PDB file of C-alpha atoms in Angstrom:
ATOM      1  CA  GLY A   1      67.468 284.539 283.653  1.00 50.00           C
ATOM      2  CA  SER A   2      64.206 284.838 281.802  1.00 44.00           C
ATOM      3  CA  GLY A   3      65.328 286.925 278.842  1.00 48.00           C
ATOM      4  CA  GLY A   4      64.021 284.962 275.708  1.00 46.00           C
ATOM      5  CA  GLY A   5      62.276 282.243 277.649  1.00 46.00           C
ATOM      6  CA  SER A   6      58.861 283.762 278.129  1.00 43.00           C
ATOM      7  CA  THR A   7      55.778 283.252 276.021  1.00 41.00           C
ATOM      8  CA  PRO A   8      55.253 286.090 273.514  1.00 40.00           C
ATOM      9  CA  PRO A   9      52.655 288.624 274.722  1.00 39.00           C
ATOM     10  CA  GLU A  10      50.508 288.036 271.632  1.00 39.00           C
ATOM     11  CA  MET A  11      49.780 284.481 272.815  1.00 35.00           C
ATOM     12  CA  PRO A  12      46.475 284.794 274.762  1.00 35.00           C
ATOM     13  CA  ARG A  13      45.449 281.901 276.983  1.00 36.00           C
ATOM     14  CA  GLU A  14      41.779 281.731 276.008  1.00 32.00           C
ATOM     15  CA  GLU A  15      39.368 281.099 273.158  1.00 30.00           C
ATOM     16  CA  GLN A  16      41.544 278.404 271.625  1.00 34.00           C
ATOM     17  CA  GLN A  17      39.828 275.215 270.620  1.00 32.00           C
ATOM     18  CA  LEU A  18      42.268 272.325 270.557  1.00 36.00           C
ATOM     19  CA  ALA A  19      41.807 268.591 270.553  1.00 36.00           C
ATOM     20  CA  HIS A  20      44.569 266.278 271.640  1.00 42.00           C
ATOM     21  CA  ALA A  21      44.445 262.787 270.267  1.00 40.00           C
ATOM     22  CA  LEU A  22      46.772 260.244 271.714  1.00 43.00           C
ATOM     23  CA  THR A  23      47.357 257.172 269.623  1.00 41.00           C
ATOM     24  CA  THR A  24      49.015 254.089 270.935  1.00 39.00           C
ATOM     25  CA  GLY A  25      49.919 251.207 268.638  1.00 36.00           C
ATOM     26  CA  LEU A  26      51.598 248.028 269.777  1.00 30.00           C
ATOM     27  CA  GLU A  27      53.704 247.225 266.734  1.00 32.00           C
ATOM     28  CA  GLY A  28      56.468 248.821 264.709  1.00 33.00           C
ATOM     29  CA  SER A  29      60.223 248.595 264.422  1.00 29.00           C
ATOM     30  CA  SER A  30      61.377 251.394 262.135  1.00 33.00           C
ATOM     31  CA  LEU A  31      60.972 255.068 261.316  1.00 34.00           C
ATOM     32  CA  LYS A  32      57.811 255.617 259.335  1.00 38.00           C
ATOM     33  CA  LYS A  33      57.130 258.852 257.481  1.00 36.00           C
ATOM     34  CA  SER A  34      53.488 259.831 257.448  1.00 35.00           C
ATOM     35  CA  SER A  35      51.780 261.397 254.459  1.00 33.00           C
ATOM     36  CA  TRP A  36      51.956 264.837 256.073  1.00 36.00           C
ATOM     37  CA  GLY A  37      55.737 264.642 256.312  1.00 36.00           C
ATOM     38  CA  ILE A  38      56.197 263.964 260.019  1.00 38.00           C
ATOM     39  CA  LEU A  39      58.479 261.188 261.172  1.00 36.00           C
ATOM     40  CA  VAL A  40      56.819 258.948 263.711  1.00 39.00           C
ATOM     41  CA  PRO A  41      59.367 256.776 265.543  1.00 38.00           C
ATOM     42  CA  ALA A  42      58.239 253.265 266.396  1.00 37.00           C
ATOM     43  CA  MET A  43      60.101 251.166 268.964  1.00 35.00           C
ATOM     44  CA  VAL A  44      60.894 247.470 268.646  1.00 31.00           C
ATOM     45  CA  GLY A  45      58.801 245.403 271.031  1.00 29.00           C
ATOM     46  CA  GLY A  46      57.059 248.415 272.518  1.00 33.00           C
ATOM     47  CA  ALA A  47      54.090 250.610 271.863  1.00 35.00           C
ATOM     48  CA  LEU A  48      54.015 253.442 269.385  1.00 36.00           C
ATOM     49  CA  VAL A  49      52.510 256.372 271.216  1.00 40.00           C
ATOM     50  CA  ALA A  50      51.596 259.434 269.191  1.00 40.00           C
ATOM     51  CA  LEU A  51      49.985 262.492 270.687  1.00 41.00           C
ATOM     52  CA  TYR A  52      48.180 264.704 268.227  1.00 38.00           C
ATOM     53  CA  ALA A  53      46.656 268.129 268.616  1.00 38.00           C
ATOM     54  CA  VAL A  54      44.450 269.706 265.968  1.00 35.00           C
ATOM     55  CA  ALA A  55      42.064 272.622 265.892  1.00 32.00           C
ATOM     56  CA  THR A  56      38.392 271.860 266.454  1.00 33.00           C
ATOM     57  CA  PRO A  57      37.586 268.942 264.120  1.00 35.00           C
ATOM     58  CA  PHE A  58      37.679 269.905 261.470  1.00 34.00           C
ATOM     59  CA  ILE A  59      38.526 273.553 260.941  1.00 36.00           C
ATOM     60  CA  THR A  60      36.958 275.177 257.886  1.00 35.00           C
ATOM     61  CA  PRO A  61      39.184 275.893 254.857  1.00 37.00           C
ATOM     62  CA  ALA A  62      38.701 279.637 255.372  1.00 38.00           C
ATOM     63  CA  LEU A  63      40.458 279.436 258.736  1.00 37.00           C
ATOM     64  CA  ARG A  64      43.310 277.140 257.802  1.00 39.00           C
ATOM     65  CA  LYS A  65      45.811 279.968 257.364  1.00 42.00           C
ATOM     66  CA  VAL A  66      44.901 281.650 260.651  1.00 44.00           C
ATOM     67  CA  CYS A  67      47.359 281.099 263.498  1.00 46.00           C
ATOM     68  CA  LEU A  68      45.002 280.704 266.445  1.00 49.00           C
ATOM     69  CA  PRO A  69      46.052 281.442 270.032  1.00 56.00           C
ATOM     70  CA  PHE A  70      46.548 278.385 272.197  1.00 63.00           C
ATOM     71  CA  VAL A  71      45.337 277.394 275.635  1.00 70.00           C
ATOM     72  CA  PRO A  72      48.012 275.481 277.552  1.00 77.00           C
ATOM     73  CA  ALA A  73      47.068 272.094 278.934  1.00 79.00           C
ATOM     74  CA  THR A  74      45.933 272.222 282.552  1.00 83.00           C
ATOM     75  CA  SER A  75      47.633 270.189 285.262  1.00 88.00           C
ATOM     76  CA  LYS A  76      44.543 267.989 285.536  1.00 87.00           C
ATOM     77  CA  GLN A  77      44.459 267.411 281.786  1.00 84.00           C
ATOM     78  CA  ILE A  78      48.110 266.369 281.796  1.00 86.00           C
ATOM     79  CA  GLU A  79      47.381 264.055 284.720  1.00 87.00           C
ATOM     80  CA  ASN A  80      44.496 262.463 282.806  1.00 83.00           C
ATOM     81  CA  VAL A  81      46.658 261.955 279.721  1.00 79.00           C
ATOM     82  CA  LEU A  82      49.464 260.383 281.760  1.00 84.00           C
ATOM     83  CA  LYS A  83      46.958 257.984 283.316  1.00 81.00           C
ATOM     84  CA  MET A  84      46.268 256.690 279.828  1.00 75.00           C
ATOM     85  CA  LEU A  85      50.005 256.089 279.363  1.00 74.00           C
ATOM     86  CA  GLN A  86      50.555 254.126 282.565  1.00 76.00           C
ATOM     87  CA  ARG A  87      50.756 250.713 280.897  1.00 72.00           C
ATOM     88  CA  ARG A  88      52.224 251.958 277.630  1.00 67.00           C
ATOM     89  CA  ARG A  89      55.796 252.129 276.422  1.00 70.00           C
ATOM     90  CA  GLY A  90      57.333 253.749 273.384  1.00 67.00           C
ATOM     91  CA  SER A  91      57.522 257.204 271.854  1.00 71.00           C
ATOM     92  CA  VAL A  92      55.156 260.135 272.239  1.00 72.00           C
ATOM     93  CA  VAL A  93      54.534 262.554 269.370  1.00 70.00           C
ATOM     94  CA  ASP A  94      52.578 265.746 270.058  1.00 75.00           C
ATOM     95  CA  ILE A  95      51.336 267.492 266.923  1.00 66.00           C
ATOM     96  CA  GLY A  96      50.415 271.005 267.978  1.00 75.00           C
ATOM     97  CA  SER A  97      52.542 270.899 271.117  1.00 81.00           C
ATOM     98  CA  GLY A  98      52.006 274.536 272.175  1.00 83.00           C
ATOM     99  CA  ASP A  99      54.380 275.417 275.003  1.00 87.00           C
ATOM    100  CA  GLY A 100      55.535 271.811 275.292  1.00 90.00           C
ATOM    101  CA  ARG A 101      54.132 270.890 278.683  1.00 90.00           C
ATOM    102  CA  ILE A 102      52.575 267.546 277.632  1.00 86.00           C
ATOM    103  CA  VAL A 103      55.752 266.505 275.796  1.00 89.00           C
ATOM    104  CA  ILE A 104      57.866 267.449 278.814  1.00 94.00           C
ATOM    105  CA  ALA A 105      55.539 265.600 281.194  1.00 92.00           C
ATOM    106  CA  ALA A 106      55.727 262.477 279.017  1.00 88.00           C
ATOM    107  CA  ALA A 107      59.530 262.714 278.897  1.00 92.00           C
ATOM    108  CA  LYS A 108      59.617 262.853 282.693  1.00 94.00           C
ATOM    109  CA  GLU A 109      57.663 259.577 282.707  1.00 90.00           C
ATOM    110  CA  GLY A 110      60.362 257.895 280.634  1.00 88.00           C
ATOM    111  CA  PHE A 111      58.992 258.314 277.125  1.00 84.00           C
ATOM    112  CA  THR A 112      60.994 259.605 274.195  1.00 83.00           C
ATOM    113  CA  ALA A 113      58.824 262.583 273.291  1.00 84.00           C
ATOM    114  CA  VAL A 114      58.680 264.848 270.244  1.00 82.00           C
ATOM    115  CA  GLY A 115      56.549 267.951 269.759  1.00 83.00           C
ATOM    116  CA  TYR A 116      55.559 269.574 266.459  1.00 78.00           C
ATOM    117  CA  GLU A 117      54.238 273.141 266.565  1.00 82.00           C
ATOM    118  CA  LEU A 118      53.440 275.752 263.903  1.00 82.00           C
ATOM    119  CA  ASN A 119      54.478 278.760 266.008  1.00 84.00           C
ATOM    120  CA  PRO A 120      58.295 279.073 266.075  1.00 88.00           C
ATOM    121  CA  TRP A 121      58.261 281.151 269.273  1.00 89.00           C
ATOM    122  CA  LEU A 122      56.496 278.338 271.101  1.00 88.00           C
ATOM    123  CA  VAL A 123      58.966 275.815 269.688  1.00 91.00           C
ATOM    124  CA  TRP A 124      61.933 277.774 271.032  1.00 93.00           C
ATOM    125  CA  TYR A 125      60.190 278.323 274.361  1.00 93.00           C
ATOM    126  CA  SER A 126      59.437 274.589 274.592  1.00 94.00           C
ATOM    127  CA  ARG A 127      63.100 273.775 273.983  1.00 96.00           C
ATOM    128  CA  TYR A 128      64.064 276.187 276.745  1.00 95.00           C
ATOM    129  CA  ARG A 129      61.551 274.617 279.133  1.00 95.00           C
ATOM    130  CA  ALA A 130      62.800 271.113 278.329  1.00 97.00           C
ATOM    131  CA  TRP A 131      66.357 272.234 279.088  1.00 97.00           C
ATOM    132  CA  ARG A 132      65.245 273.918 282.302  1.00 96.00           C
ATOM    133  CA  GLU A 133      63.355 270.776 283.382  1.00 96.00           C
ATOM    134  CA  GLY A 134      66.333 268.548 282.616  1.00 97.00           C
ATOM    135  CA  VAL A 135      64.659 266.464 279.901  1.00 96.00           C
ATOM    136  CA  HIS A 136      66.107 268.088 276.768  1.00 94.00           C
ATOM    137  CA  GLY A 137      67.745 264.769 275.884  1.00 95.00           C
ATOM    138  CA  SER A 138      64.398 262.990 275.555  1.00 94.00           C
ATOM    139  CA  ALA A 139      62.066 265.876 274.642  1.00 95.00           C
ATOM    140  CA  LYS A 140      62.563 267.404 271.184  1.00 93.00           C
ATOM    141  CA  PHE A 141      60.577 270.103 269.400  1.00 93.00           C
ATOM    142  CA  TYR A 142      60.258 271.005 265.716  1.00 89.00           C
ATOM    143  CA  ILE A 143      58.360 273.548 263.613  1.00 87.00           C
ATOM    144  CA  SER A 144      55.599 271.936 261.543  1.00 78.00           C
ATOM    145  CA  ASP A 145      52.501 273.200 259.722  1.00 68.00           C
ATOM    146  CA  LEU A 146      49.420 271.566 261.253  1.00 56.00           C
ATOM    147  CA  TRP A 147      47.127 272.626 258.435  1.00 53.00           C
ATOM    148  CA  LYS A 148      48.826 270.364 255.887  1.00 58.00           C
ATOM    149  CA  MET A 149      47.463 267.368 257.795  1.00 55.00           C
ATOM    150  CA  PRO A 150      44.540 265.508 256.174  1.00 55.00           C
ATOM    151  CA  GLN A 151      41.444 264.781 258.230  1.00 68.00           C
ATOM    152  CA  LEU A 152      42.878 263.075 261.270  1.00 69.00           C
ATOM    153  CA  GLU A 153      39.930 260.864 262.121  1.00 73.00           C
ATOM    154  CA  LYS A 154      39.933 259.041 258.778  1.00 76.00           C
ATOM    155  CA  LYS A 155      43.717 258.789 258.706  1.00 73.00           C
ATOM    156  CA  LEU A 156      43.882 257.154 262.126  1.00 74.00           C
ATOM    157  CA  GLU A 157      41.048 254.778 261.291  1.00 79.00           C
ATOM    158  CA  VAL A 158      42.866 253.560 258.185  1.00 79.00           C
ATOM    159  CA  GLU A 159      46.478 253.444 259.391  1.00 74.00           C
ATOM    160  CA  LEU A 160      46.535 252.430 263.066  1.00 72.00           C
ATOM    161  CA  GLU A 161      47.049 248.890 264.272  1.00 70.00           C
ATOM    162  CA  ASN A 162      43.886 247.188 265.534  1.00 74.00           C
ATOM    163  CA  ASP A 163      45.092 247.166 269.165  1.00 66.00           C
ATOM    164  CA  ALA A 164      45.912 250.883 269.191  1.00 71.00           C
ATOM    165  CA  ARG A 165      44.063 253.482 271.226  1.00 69.00           C
ATOM    166  CA  VAL A 166      43.246 257.121 270.482  1.00 72.00           C
ATOM    167  CA  ILE A 167      42.781 259.614 273.315  1.00 69.00           C
ATOM    168  CA  ALA A 168      41.169 262.996 272.686  1.00 74.00           C
ATOM    169  CA  CYS A 169      41.321 265.891 275.157  1.00 71.00           C
ATOM    170  CA  ARG A 170      38.940 268.872 275.414  1.00 69.00           C
ATOM    171  CA  PHE A 171      37.019 267.884 272.283  1.00 70.00           C
ATOM    172  CA  PRO A 172      35.835 264.383 271.318  1.00 77.00           C
ATOM    173  CA  PHE A 173      36.142 263.042 267.801  1.00 76.00           C
ATOM    174  CA  PRO A 174      32.905 263.853 265.940  1.00 78.00           C
ATOM    175  CA  HIS A 175      32.117 260.417 264.517  1.00 82.00           C
ATOM    176  CA  TRP A 176      33.457 257.931 267.094  1.00 84.00           C
ATOM    177  CA  THR A 177      31.870 256.567 270.266  1.00 87.00           C
ATOM    178  CA  PRO A 178      34.374 256.566 273.173  1.00 87.00           C
ATOM    179  CA  ASP A 179      35.149 253.392 275.122  1.00 84.00           C
ATOM    180  CA  HIS A 180      36.158 255.356 278.231  1.00 81.00           C
ATOM    181  CA  VAL A 181      35.626 258.938 279.438  1.00 86.00           C
ATOM    182  CA  THR A 182      37.293 260.606 282.423  1.00 82.00           C
ATOM    183  CA  GLY A 183      37.512 264.142 283.802  1.00 85.00           C
ATOM    184  CA  GLU A 184      35.180 267.123 283.524  1.00 85.00           C
ATOM    185  CA  GLY A 185      34.998 270.283 281.436  1.00 83.00           C
ATOM    186  CA  ILE A 186      38.184 271.200 279.605  1.00 78.00           C
ATOM    187  CA  ASP A 187      39.993 268.393 281.427  1.00 82.00           C
ATOM    188  CA  THR A 188      37.777 265.681 279.917  1.00 81.00           C
ATOM    189  CA  VAL A 189      39.607 262.835 278.184  1.00 79.00           C
ATOM    190  CA  TRP A 190      37.928 260.453 275.732  1.00 80.00           C
ATOM    191  CA  ALA A 191      39.543 257.092 274.919  1.00 77.00           C
ATOM    192  CA  TYR A 192      38.745 255.232 271.703  1.00 80.00           C
ATOM    193  CA  ASP A 193      39.913 251.700 270.935  1.00 77.00           C
ATOM    194  CA  VAL A 194      40.713 251.220 267.265  1.00 79.00           C
ATOM    195  CA  SER A 195      39.109 247.771 267.246  1.00 80.00           C
ATOM    196  CA  THR A 196      35.831 249.389 268.307  1.00 83.00           C
ATOM    197  CA  PHE A 197      35.587 252.275 265.856  1.00 78.00           C
ATOM    198  CA  ARG A 198      37.045 250.287 262.987  1.00 78.00           C
ATOM    199  CA  GLY A 199      34.728 247.369 263.677  1.00 73.00           C
ATOM    200  CA  LYS A 200      36.955 244.730 262.153  1.00 46.00           C
ATOM    201  CA  GLU A 201      40.253 242.930 262.690  1.00 44.00           C
ATOM    202  CA  LYS A 202      43.283 244.188 260.794  1.00 42.00           C
ATOM    203  CA  ARG A 203      45.127 241.486 258.932  1.00 44.00           C
ATOM    204  CA  PRO A 204      48.865 241.148 259.715  1.00 47.00           C
TER     205      PRO A 204
END
């Protein structure tokens, strides 16, 4: 049946400006709570993979309380993101997970994936989709307020391990120079190595 599993009609599929940033760190062995209150699981001996989504960097204060419509990730965009995960292991965290399709795709590739989304209808729909796709055991979704997050670019630059990587989709980070770019149009993916944009080694 499809009775409560469809996207609410007020969710248009256009005019949304999202940026996905995928961060992959190679260290970590415990649960770490970030300053914006989201638990980021890190796996022993594996990579910490965190997928972020924020409105166009960085949304003006006047718009922070506006719940913008979302544009779901395209199949090509998901494919480009998964390419960046091919040699990675660990957990995926999607902040601003929309209808959950990137989280679900990552779970199908063997990652433990978690999505955080402001819109509760999308969270429930994502949970339904994960159940329908058979990955509800490894794909979890929670309601979280994106606008409480500090500026993501600075936070990542300060807190990530030096061998981590950040991947942005649809919109590049405004102050970083990408190490790799793939795809075209809305499917474009920009990869940034922390060691490059930080410009120094991080002491252990």
